[in-house]
């Protein structure tokens, strides 16, 4: 694991244009938009604002690369080699990329360097190794035939990603798509386009042929919607809010493209009275406050057994008071600003709601400093299930503590949500841990840990938390079509 010693200097911004068919080009309209440093509220750079025309061009390039030319004929093993090379180039520039991620997103550079970067590199390497291990089956069909399946790339894929883990979301999307042999039109989030564009430059350096990867920065209802509606995009992969996903499903319906969604959550983190309380409190703290609380799987409903409630709240409150907020580029900083004004406003609204609905604000509850979108680590106690802060995804550093006594009742309460992304259980009782893992309706259940991610472990949601899975072999399958071939003997 990387150790951070030196202060990180402000990184250079090198790519701000659309990347289409191997060329760096301005938006057809000539428009640009500002990307903001959330720590200072200052403009970092002007970025090309793509729209339908740019998406059209990108899709044409992706289609051509998919059907003609080098990529369409490339040996699977060579696709894997390109992915390995991309991972190596990212590793070579890891410090600079971490600083750029920190600048554009506001996350502490130490999180970017020790979490986002290694996970990004690992994901690309994991899928690089998969490129030449994608195969079908032979089928024992009745009669004098030989029948087999082939797994083929699904085609041109549209990928729309959010701002909370900009580079890592690129890796989760590009890794399986490229391993499978697809071509890509990606739209990064308007808040954080810079590292995605940098990764496109590194992919170009790695030797991916023109048109295989295209990046069109811009806004959701314009550039994003153009990808969603495009009849020549075969599959769409989206990460973001469930309300956006509903719009996308409707907008994409006429094209019947394949769709996978990774959406939000209100994940229960359950702590029994027999748990290692120190580990559980630390895990719950990390599970909620990591990345400024801007995690789809944030453990935002903390169910604590009534017998250990007071001690738990005390421990978390202490950690909150000791938490270092500040300049994200300072390696000592533990918490940076929220990504933008809109997220800041949303969080402050929920904090007000928490207070007005009668929850007890134990720590935080206010803005930190007078510049940048900083919110103090906030802890609400005496939260009831029907309060807004217990039901809605806040996507900020706001923890809700709820108490429980009876396990059956707890399971019902934990499952009483529109979401089903993640959950955690802290207990020393192994039978109880696995029993709850079975009964909780969520795509990931962590037992005595939190936020453990790995490229080999599928991730995704039940219910409104998503459709399909990313990562692992399941994540790769989402980028393939199965073809049955039968020959008479
Ligand atoms: P969003 O879902 O609107 O944005 C995610 C991506 O979708 C961005 O690239 C955006 O430009 C694009 N997009 C927006 N509208 C679109 C449309 N009509 N067609 C195609 N693409 C579109 O999320 P937003 O507004 O940034 O955040 C709102 C809330 O969503 C957050 O407060 C949080 O609760 C949740 N969220 C969840 C994430 C997750 O990891 N599951 C990530 C980001 C946000
Ligand atoms: Mg939105």
Coordinates of C-alpha atoms and ligand atoms in Angstrom, one line a residue:
X1 CA 0.0 0.0 0.0
X2 CA 1.2 3.4 -0.9
X3 CA 2.4 5.7 1.9
X4 CA 1.9 9.4 1.5
X5 CA 4.5 11.7 2.8
X6 CA 4.9 14.7 0.6
X7 CA 2.3 17.4 0.1
X8 CA 0.7 17.0 -3.3
X9 CA 1.0 19.9 -5.7
X10 CA -1.8 21.0 -7.9
X11 CA -1.8 18.7 -10.9
X12 CA -1.8 19.9 -14.5
X13 CA -5.0 19.6 -16.5
X14 CA -4.0 18.2 -19.9
X15 CA -7.2 16.9 -21.5
X16 CA -10.4 18.9 -21.8
X17 CA -11.8 18.0 -25.2
X18 CA -14.0 15.2 -26.5
X19 CA -12.1 12.1 -27.5
X20 CA -13.8 10.7 -30.6
X21 CA -12.3 8.2 -33.1
X22 CA -8.8 8.7 -31.7
X23 CA -9.0 12.5 -32.0
X24 CA -9.2 15.2 -29.4
X25 CA -11.9 17.6 -30.6
X26 CA -14.0 20.5 -29.3
X27 CA -17.7 20.0 -29.1
X28 CA -19.4 20.5 -32.4
X29 CA -21.4 23.4 -30.9
X30 CA -18.2 25.0 -29.6
X31 CA -19.7 25.0 -26.1
X32 CA -17.8 24.4 -23.0
X33 CA -18.7 24.0 -19.3
X34 CA -16.8 24.7 -16.1
X35 CA -15.5 22.0 -13.8
X36 CA -15.1 23.3 -10.2
X37 CA -12.7 22.6 -7.4
X38 CA -15.1 21.7 -4.6
X39 CA -12.6 22.7 -1.9
X40 CA -12.3 26.3 -3.2
X41 CA -15.4 26.8 -5.4
X42 CA -13.0 28.0 -8.1
X43 CA -13.0 27.0 -11.7
X44 CA -10.4 24.4 -12.6
X45 CA -10.9 24.2 -16.4
X46 CA -13.3 24.6 -19.2
X47 CA -14.4 21.3 -20.7
X48 CA -16.0 20.6 -24.1
X49 CA -19.7 20.3 -23.7
X50 CA -20.8 17.4 -25.9
X51 CA -24.3 17.0 -27.2
X52 CA -26.2 14.8 -29.6
X53 CA -24.0 15.6 -32.7
X54 CA -20.9 14.6 -30.8
X55 CA -22.5 11.5 -29.5
X56 CA -23.6 10.6 -33.0
X57 CA -20.1 10.9 -34.2
X58 CA -18.7 8.9 -31.3
X59 CA -21.3 6.1 -31.9
X60 CA -20.3 6.0 -35.6
X61 CA -16.7 5.7 -34.7
X62 CA -17.5 3.0 -32.2
X63 CA -19.6 1.1 -34.7
X64 CA -16.9 1.2 -37.3
X65 CA -14.2 0.1 -34.8
X66 CA -16.5 -2.8 -33.7
X67 CA -17.2 -4.1 -37.2
X68 CA -14.2 -3.2 -39.2
X69 CA -10.5 -2.7 -38.7
X70 CA -8.0 -3.9 -36.2
X71 CA -10.1 -4.3 -33.0
X72 CA -12.8 -6.4 -34.7
X73 CA -10.1 -8.9 -35.8
X74 CA -7.9 -8.7 -32.7
X75 CA -7.0 -11.8 -30.9
X76 CA -8.5 -11.9 -27.4
X77 CA -5.1 -12.3 -25.9
X78 CA -4.0 -9.1 -27.5
X79 CA -7.0 -7.3 -26.2
X80 CA -5.9 -8.5 -22.8
X81 CA -2.4 -7.1 -23.4
X82 CA -3.7 -3.7 -24.2
X83 CA -5.7 -3.7 -20.9
X84 CA -2.6 -4.7 -19.0
X85 CA -0.7 -1.9 -20.7
X86 CA -3.3 0.6 -19.7
X87 CA -3.2 -0.6 -16.1
X88 CA 0.6 -0.2 -16.2
X89 CA 0.4 3.4 -17.5
X90 CA -2.1 4.3 -14.8
X91 CA 0.2 2.8 -12.2
X92 CA 3.2 4.9 -13.6
X93 CA 1.1 8.1 -13.1
X94 CA -0.7 7.1 -10.0
X95 CA 0.4 10.1 -7.9
X96 CA -0.6 12.6 -10.6
X97 CA -3.9 10.8 -11.2
X98 CA -4.7 10.7 -7.5
X99 CA -4.0 14.5 -7.3
X100 CA -6.2 15.1 -10.3
X101 CA -9.0 13.0 -8.9
X102 CA -8.7 14.9 -5.6
X103 CA -8.8 18.3 -7.3
X104 CA -11.8 17.6 -9.4
X105 CA -13.9 15.6 -6.9
X106 CA -12.7 17.0 -3.5
X107 CA -11.8 13.6 -2.1
X108 CA -8.7 13.5 0.2
X109 CA -5.7 12.6 -2.0
X110 CA -4.8 9.9 0.5
X111 CA -8.1 8.1 -0.2
X112 CA -7.6 8.6 -4.0
X113 CA -4.0 7.3 -3.7
X114 CA -4.7 4.3 -1.4
X115 CA -8.2 3.3 -2.5
X116 CA -9.3 4.6 -5.9
X117 CA -6.0 4.1 -7.7
X118 CA -5.2 0.6 -6.6
X119 CA -8.8 -0.6 -7.1
X120 CA -8.8 1.0 -10.6
X121 CA -5.5 -0.7 -11.6
X122 CA -6.6 -4.0 -10.1
X123 CA -9.9 -4.0 -11.9
X124 CA -8.3 -3.4 -15.3
X125 CA -5.8 -6.2 -14.7
X126 CA -8.5 -8.6 -13.5
X127 CA -10.4 -8.1 -16.7
X128 CA -7.3 -8.2 -18.8
X129 CA -6.8 -11.7 -17.6
X130 CA -10.4 -12.6 -18.6
X131 CA -10.1 -11.5 -22.2
X132 CA -8.9 -14.9 -23.5
X133 CA -11.1 -16.9 -21.2
X134 CA -14.5 -16.1 -22.6
X135 CA -16.0 -19.2 -24.2
X136 CA -19.2 -21.0 -24.9
X137 CA -20.3 -24.6 -24.4
X138 CA -21.0 -27.7 -26.5
X139 CA -24.6 -28.8 -26.3
X140 CA -25.9 -32.4 -26.3
X141 CA -28.9 -31.7 -28.5
X142 CA -31.1 -34.5 -29.8
X143 CA -30.4 -35.8 -33.4
X144 CA -27.4 -35.9 -35.7
X145 CA -26.2 -32.4 -35.0
X146 CA -23.3 -30.7 -33.5
X147 CA -24.4 -27.7 -31.5
X148 CA -22.4 -25.1 -29.5
X149 CA -22.6 -21.6 -28.1
X150 CA -20.3 -18.7 -28.6
X151 CA -20.1 -15.8 -26.3
X152 CA -19.7 -12.7 -28.4
X153 CA -19.3 -9.0 -27.5
X154 CA -22.7 -7.2 -27.2
X155 CA -21.4 -4.5 -29.6
X156 CA -21.3 -0.7 -29.1
X157 CA -21.9 0.1 -25.4
X158 CA -22.9 3.4 -23.9
X159 CA -21.6 4.0 -20.4
X160 CA -22.8 6.8 -18.1
X161 CA -21.0 7.3 -14.8
X162 CA -21.3 9.4 -11.7
X163 CA -18.9 11.6 -9.8
X164 CA -18.2 9.8 -6.6
X165 CA -15.5 7.5 -7.8
X166 CA -14.8 8.9 -11.2
X167 CA -11.7 6.8 -12.2
X168 CA -12.9 3.6 -10.5
X169 CA -16.2 3.8 -12.4
X170 CA -14.3 4.1 -15.6
X171 CA -12.4 0.9 -14.7
X172 CA -15.6 -1.0 -13.7
X173 CA -17.1 -0.1 -17.1
X174 CA -14.1 -0.3 -19.5
X175 CA -12.6 -3.4 -18.0
X176 CA -15.3 -5.9 -18.8
X177 CA -16.4 -4.1 -22.0
X178 CA -12.9 -4.1 -23.5
X179 CA -12.2 -7.7 -22.4
X180 CA -15.3 -8.8 -24.1
X181 CA -14.4 -7.0 -27.3
X182 CA -17.0 -4.2 -27.2
X183 CA -16.4 -0.6 -28.2
X184 CA -17.4 2.3 -26.0
X185 CA -19.0 5.7 -25.9
X186 CA -18.7 7.0 -22.4
X187 CA -20.1 10.1 -20.7
X188 CA -18.4 11.0 -17.4
X189 CA -20.2 13.1 -14.8
X190 CA -20.3 16.8 -15.5
X191 CA -18.8 17.4 -12.0
X192 CA -15.7 15.2 -12.6
X193 CA -14.7 14.8 -16.2
X194 CA -10.9 15.2 -15.8
X195 CA -9.6 11.8 -14.8
X196 CA -11.8 10.0 -17.3
X197 CA -10.3 12.2 -20.1
X198 CA -6.8 11.5 -18.7
X199 CA -7.5 7.7 -18.8
X200 CA -8.6 8.1 -22.4
X201 CA -5.3 9.6 -23.2
X202 CA -3.5 6.7 -21.5
X203 CA -5.6 4.2 -23.4
X204 CA -4.5 6.0 -26.6
X205 CA -0.9 5.7 -25.5
X206 CA -1.4 2.0 -24.6
X207 CA -2.4 1.4 -28.2
X208 CA -6.2 0.9 -28.3
X209 CA -7.2 1.5 -31.9
X210 CA -9.1 4.6 -32.9
X211 CA -12.8 4.4 -32.1
X212 CA -12.6 1.7 -29.5
X213 CA -12.9 4.1 -26.6
X214 CA -14.8 7.4 -27.1
X215 CA -15.4 10.0 -24.4
X216 CA -18.1 12.7 -24.7
X217 CA -18.2 15.0 -21.7
X218 CA -21.4 16.9 -21.1
X219 CA -24.7 16.9 -19.2
X220 CA -27.2 14.2 -18.5
X221 CA -30.3 15.5 -20.3
X222 CA -28.3 16.3 -23.5
X223 CA -25.2 14.1 -24.1
X224 CA -26.4 11.4 -21.7
X225 CA -29.9 11.3 -23.2
X226 CA -28.4 11.1 -26.7
X227 CA -26.5 7.9 -25.7
X228 CA -29.6 6.5 -24.1
X229 CA -31.8 7.1 -27.1
X230 CA -29.3 6.1 -29.8
X231 CA -30.6 3.2 -31.9
X232 CA -27.1 2.1 -32.7
X233 CA -26.0 1.7 -29.1
X234 CA -26.5 -2.0 -28.2
X235 CA -26.1 -1.8 -24.5
X236 CA -26.2 0.8 -21.8
X237 CA -24.4 0.6 -18.4
X238 CA -25.4 3.3 -15.9
X239 CA -24.4 4.2 -12.4
X240 CA -26.3 7.0 -10.5
X241 CA -29.6 7.8 -9.0
X242 CA -32.6 5.5 -9.3
X243 CA -34.8 8.4 -10.5
X244 CA -32.4 9.0 -13.4
X245 CA -32.4 5.2 -14.1
X246 CA -36.2 5.3 -14.4
X247 CA -36.0 8.1 -17.0
X248 CA -33.3 6.2 -18.8
X249 CA -35.4 3.0 -19.0
X250 CA -38.3 4.9 -20.5
X251 CA -36.1 6.8 -22.9
X252 CA -34.3 3.7 -24.0
X253 CA -37.4 1.5 -24.4
X254 CA -37.9 2.1 -28.2
X255 CA -34.5 0.7 -28.8
X256 CA -34.7 -2.3 -26.5
X257 CA -31.0 -2.0 -25.8
X258 CA -29.6 -4.2 -23.0
X259 CA -29.3 -2.3 -19.7
X260 CA -27.5 -2.7 -16.5
X261 CA -28.0 -0.3 -13.6
X262 CA -26.0 0.3 -10.4
X263 CA -28.0 2.7 -8.2
X264 CA -28.3 4.0 -4.7
X265 CA -29.0 2.6 -1.3
X266 CA -29.9 3.0 2.3
X267 CA -27.9 0.2 3.6
X268 CA -28.5 -1.3 7.1
X269 CA -25.4 -1.8 9.2
X270 CA -26.4 -4.0 12.1
X271 CA -24.4 -4.3 15.3
X272 CA -25.3 -7.0 17.9
X273 CA -24.4 -6.7 21.5
X274 CA -21.9 -9.6 21.2
X275 CA -19.9 -7.8 18.5
X276 CA -16.3 -6.6 18.9
X277 CA -17.5 -3.1 19.6
X278 CA -14.3 -1.3 18.8
X279 CA -14.1 -3.0 15.4
X280 CA -17.8 -2.4 14.8
X281 CA -17.6 1.3 15.7
X282 CA -14.6 1.8 13.5
X283 CA -16.3 -0.2 10.7
X284 CA -19.5 1.7 11.0
X285 CA -17.6 5.0 10.9
X286 CA -15.6 4.0 7.8
X287 CA -18.8 2.5 6.3
X288 CA -20.6 5.8 6.4
X289 CA -18.1 8.7 6.4
X290 CA -15.6 7.3 3.8
X291 CA -15.6 9.5 0.7
X292 CA -17.6 12.2 2.5
X293 CA -20.5 9.8 2.7
X294 CA -20.8 9.8 -1.1
X295 CA -21.0 6.0 -1.5
X296 CA -23.9 4.1 -3.0
X297 CA -23.3 1.4 -0.4
X298 CA -22.9 3.8 2.6
X299 CA -24.1 2.2 5.8
X300 CA -26.4 5.0 6.6
X301 CA -28.9 3.1 8.8
X302 CA -26.9 1.9 11.7
X303 CA -29.0 -0.5 13.8
X304 CA -27.4 -0.9 17.2
X305 CA -28.5 -3.3 19.9
X306 CA -30.0 -1.4 22.7
X307 CA -27.5 -2.8 25.3
X308 CA -24.5 -1.3 23.5
X309 CA -26.2 1.7 22.1
X310 CA -24.7 4.3 24.5
X311 CA -21.1 3.1 24.2
X312 CA -21.4 2.9 20.4
X313 CA -22.7 6.5 20.0
X314 CA -19.9 7.7 22.3
X315 CA -17.2 6.0 20.2
X316 CA -18.5 7.3 16.9
X317 CA -18.9 10.8 18.4
X318 CA -15.3 10.8 19.5
X319 CA -14.1 9.7 16.1
X320 CA -16.1 12.5 14.5
X321 CA -14.7 15.1 16.7
X322 CA -11.1 13.9 15.9
X323 CA -11.7 13.8 12.2
X324 CA -9.4 16.1 10.1
X325 CA -11.3 18.1 7.6
X326 CA -9.3 20.3 5.3
X327 CA -7.4 20.7 2.0
X328 CA -7.9 17.5 0.0
X329 CA -4.4 17.7 -1.4
X330 CA -2.9 17.6 2.1
X331 CA -2.1 13.9 2.8
X332 CA -3.1 14.4 6.4
X333 CA -6.7 15.3 5.5
X334 CA -9.3 12.7 6.2
X335 CA -12.4 14.4 4.9
X336 CA -12.8 16.8 2.0
X337 CA -15.8 18.8 0.7
X338 CA -18.9 17.4 -0.9
X339 CA -18.7 17.3 -4.7
X340 CA -20.8 20.4 -5.5
X341 CA -23.3 23.0 -4.3
X342 CA -26.3 20.8 -5.2
X343 CA -25.1 17.9 -3.0
X344 CA -24.2 20.3 -0.2
X345 CA -27.6 21.9 -0.3
X346 CA -29.3 18.4 -0.4
X347 CA -27.4 17.3 2.7
X348 CA -28.1 20.5 4.7
X349 CA -31.8 20.1 3.9
X350 CA -31.7 16.5 5.3
X351 CA -29.9 17.7 8.4
X352 CA -32.6 20.3 9.0
X353 CA -35.3 17.6 8.4
X354 CA -33.5 15.3 10.9
X355 CA -33.7 18.0 13.6
X356 CA -37.3 19.1 12.8
X357 CA -38.5 15.5 12.9
X358 CA -37.0 15.0 16.4
X359 CA -33.7 13.2 15.9
X360 CA -30.9 14.2 18.2
X361 CA -27.9 15.7 16.5
X362 CA -24.9 14.5 18.6
X363 CA -22.1 15.8 16.4
X364 CA -21.8 18.1 13.4
X365 CA -24.9 19.4 11.7
X366 CA -23.2 22.5 10.3
X367 CA -21.1 23.6 7.5
X368 CA -17.3 23.4 8.0
X369 CA -15.3 26.6 7.2
X370 CA -16.5 29.3 5.0
X371 CA -15.2 28.2 1.6
X372 CA -15.8 24.9 -0.2
X373 CA -18.7 22.5 0.2
X374 CA -17.6 21.1 3.5
X375 CA -20.1 19.5 5.9
X376 CA -19.1 18.5 9.4
X377 CA -19.3 14.7 10.2
X378 CA -22.9 14.5 11.5
X379 CA -24.3 11.9 13.9
X380 CA -28.0 11.6 14.5
X381 CA -29.2 9.5 17.5
X382 CA -32.8 8.5 18.4
X383 CA -33.7 8.1 14.7
X384 CA -37.0 6.5 14.0
X385 CA -37.6 4.3 10.9
X386 CA -40.2 6.7 9.5
X387 CA -38.0 9.8 9.5
X388 CA -36.7 11.2 6.2
X389 CA -33.1 10.7 7.3
X390 CA -33.8 7.0 7.8
X391 CA -35.6 6.5 4.5
X392 CA -33.9 8.6 1.8
X393 CA -30.4 8.4 0.4
X394 CA -28.6 11.5 1.8
X395 CA -25.2 10.8 0.1
X396 CA -23.3 12.8 2.7
X397 CA -21.5 12.5 6.1
X398 CA -24.7 11.9 8.0
X399 CA -25.2 8.8 10.2
X400 CA -28.5 7.7 11.6
X401 CA -28.5 5.5 14.7
X402 CA -31.5 3.3 15.3
X403 CA -31.8 0.8 18.1
X404 CA -33.2 -2.7 18.2
X405 CA -33.8 -5.6 20.6
X406 CA -35.5 -8.5 18.7
X407 CA -33.8 -10.1 15.7
X408 CA -36.9 -11.0 13.7
X409 CA -38.3 -7.5 14.0
X410 CA -34.8 -6.1 13.1
X411 CA -34.8 -8.1 9.8
X412 CA -38.1 -6.7 8.8
X413 CA -37.1 -3.2 9.6
X414 CA -33.8 -3.6 7.7
X415 CA -35.6 -4.8 4.6
X416 CA -38.3 -2.2 4.8
X417 CA -36.7 0.1 2.2
X418 CA -37.0 0.6 -1.6
X419 CA -33.3 -0.2 -1.8
X420 CA -31.2 -3.4 -1.5
X421 CA -27.6 -2.6 -2.3
X422 CA -25.5 -3.6 0.7
X423 CA -25.7 -4.5 4.4
X424 CA -23.4 -5.5 7.2
X425 CA -23.7 -7.5 10.3
X426 CA -21.4 -7.4 13.3
X427 CA -21.5 -10.3 15.7
X428 CA -19.3 -13.0 17.1
X429 CA -22.1 -15.6 16.6
X430 CA -21.3 -17.3 13.2
X431 CA -24.7 -18.9 12.8
X432 CA -26.5 -15.6 13.4
X433 CA -24.2 -13.9 10.9
X434 CA -24.9 -16.3 8.1
X435 CA -28.6 -16.4 9.0
X436 CA -28.9 -12.7 8.6
X437 CA -26.8 -12.8 5.4
X438 CA -29.5 -15.0 4.0
X439 CA -32.5 -13.0 5.2
X440 CA -31.4 -9.5 4.3
X441 CA -32.4 -8.6 0.7
X442 CA -29.3 -6.9 -0.6
X443 CA -26.7 -7.5 -3.3
X444 CA -23.7 -7.5 -0.9
X445 CA -23.6 -8.5 2.8
X446 CA -20.5 -7.8 4.8
X447 CA -20.0 -9.8 8.0
X448 CA -17.7 -8.1 10.5
X449 CA -16.3 -5.7 7.9
X450 CA -17.5 -3.0 5.6
X451 CA -16.7 -1.6 2.1
X452 CA -14.6 -4.6 1.1
X453 CA -14.5 -4.4 -2.7
X454 CA -12.7 -6.6 -5.1
X455 CA -12.8 -6.9 -8.9
X456 CA -13.6 -10.6 -8.5
X457 CA -16.7 -10.1 -6.3
X458 CA -20.0 -9.2 -8.1
X459 CA -21.6 -6.0 -7.0
X460 CA -25.1 -4.6 -7.6
X461 CA -28.5 -4.2 -6.1
X462 CA -31.8 -5.9 -5.3
X463 CA -34.9 -3.8 -5.8
X464 CA -34.4 -0.1 -6.7
X465 CA -30.7 -0.5 -6.1
X466 CA -30.1 -1.8 -9.6
X467 CA -30.4 -4.3 -12.4
X468 CA -27.7 -6.8 -13.1
X469 CA -24.2 -7.0 -11.5
X470 CA -20.9 -5.5 -12.2
X471 CA -17.5 -7.0 -11.5
X472 CA -16.5 -10.7 -11.4
X473 CA -17.6 -13.1 -14.1
X474 CA -21.2 -11.9 -13.9
X475 CA -20.0 -8.4 -14.7
X476 CA -18.3 -9.6 -17.8
X477 CA -21.4 -11.6 -19.0
X478 CA -23.3 -8.4 -19.1
X479 CA -21.1 -7.3 -22.1
X480 CA -21.7 -10.5 -24.1
X481 CA -24.4 -12.1 -26.2
X482 CA -24.8 -15.8 -26.4
X483 CA -25.1 -17.3 -29.9
X484 CA -26.2 -20.9 -30.6
X485 CA -24.7 -22.5 -33.6
X486 CA -26.0 -25.9 -34.9
X487 CA -24.6 -28.0 -37.8
X488 CA -26.0 -31.1 -39.3
X489 CA -23.6 -33.9 -39.3
Ligands
LIG1 P1 -27.5 11.4 -11.6 O1 -28.0 10.0 -11.6 O2 -28.4 12.4 -12.1 O3 -26.1 11.4 -12.4 C1 -25.3 10.3 -12.8 C2 -24.9 10.4 -14.2 O4 -26.1 10.3 -15.0 C3 -24.2 11.7 -14.6 O5 -23.2 11.4 -15.6 C4 -25.3 12.5 -15.2 O6 -24.8 13.5 -16.2 C5 -26.1 11.4 -15.9 N1 -27.5 11.8 -16.2 C6 -28.3 12.6 -15.5 N2 -29.5 12.7 -16.1 C7 -29.5 11.9 -17.2 C8 -30.4 11.6 -18.2 N3 -31.6 12.1 -18.2 N4 -30.0 10.7 -19.2 C9 -28.8 10.2 -19.2 N5 -27.9 10.5 -18.3 C10 -28.2 11.3 -17.3 O7 -27.0 11.7 -10.1 P2 -26.7 13.2 -9.5 O8 -27.7 14.1 -10.0 O9 -25.3 13.5 -9.8 O10 -26.9 12.9 -8.0 C11 -28.2 12.8 -7.4 C12 -28.2 11.8 -6.3 O11 -28.1 10.5 -6.9 C13 -27.2 11.8 -5.3 O12 -27.5 12.7 -4.2 C14 -27.1 10.4 -4.8 O13 -28.2 10.2 -3.9 C15 -27.4 9.6 -6.0 N6 -26.2 9.1 -6.7 C16 -25.9 7.8 -6.6 C17 -24.7 7.3 -7.1 C18 -24.3 5.9 -7.0 O14 -23.1 5.6 -6.9 N7 -25.2 4.9 -7.0 C19 -23.7 8.2 -7.7 C20 -24.2 9.5 -7.8 C21 -25.3 10.0 -7.3
LIG2 MG1 -29.3 14.3 -11.5

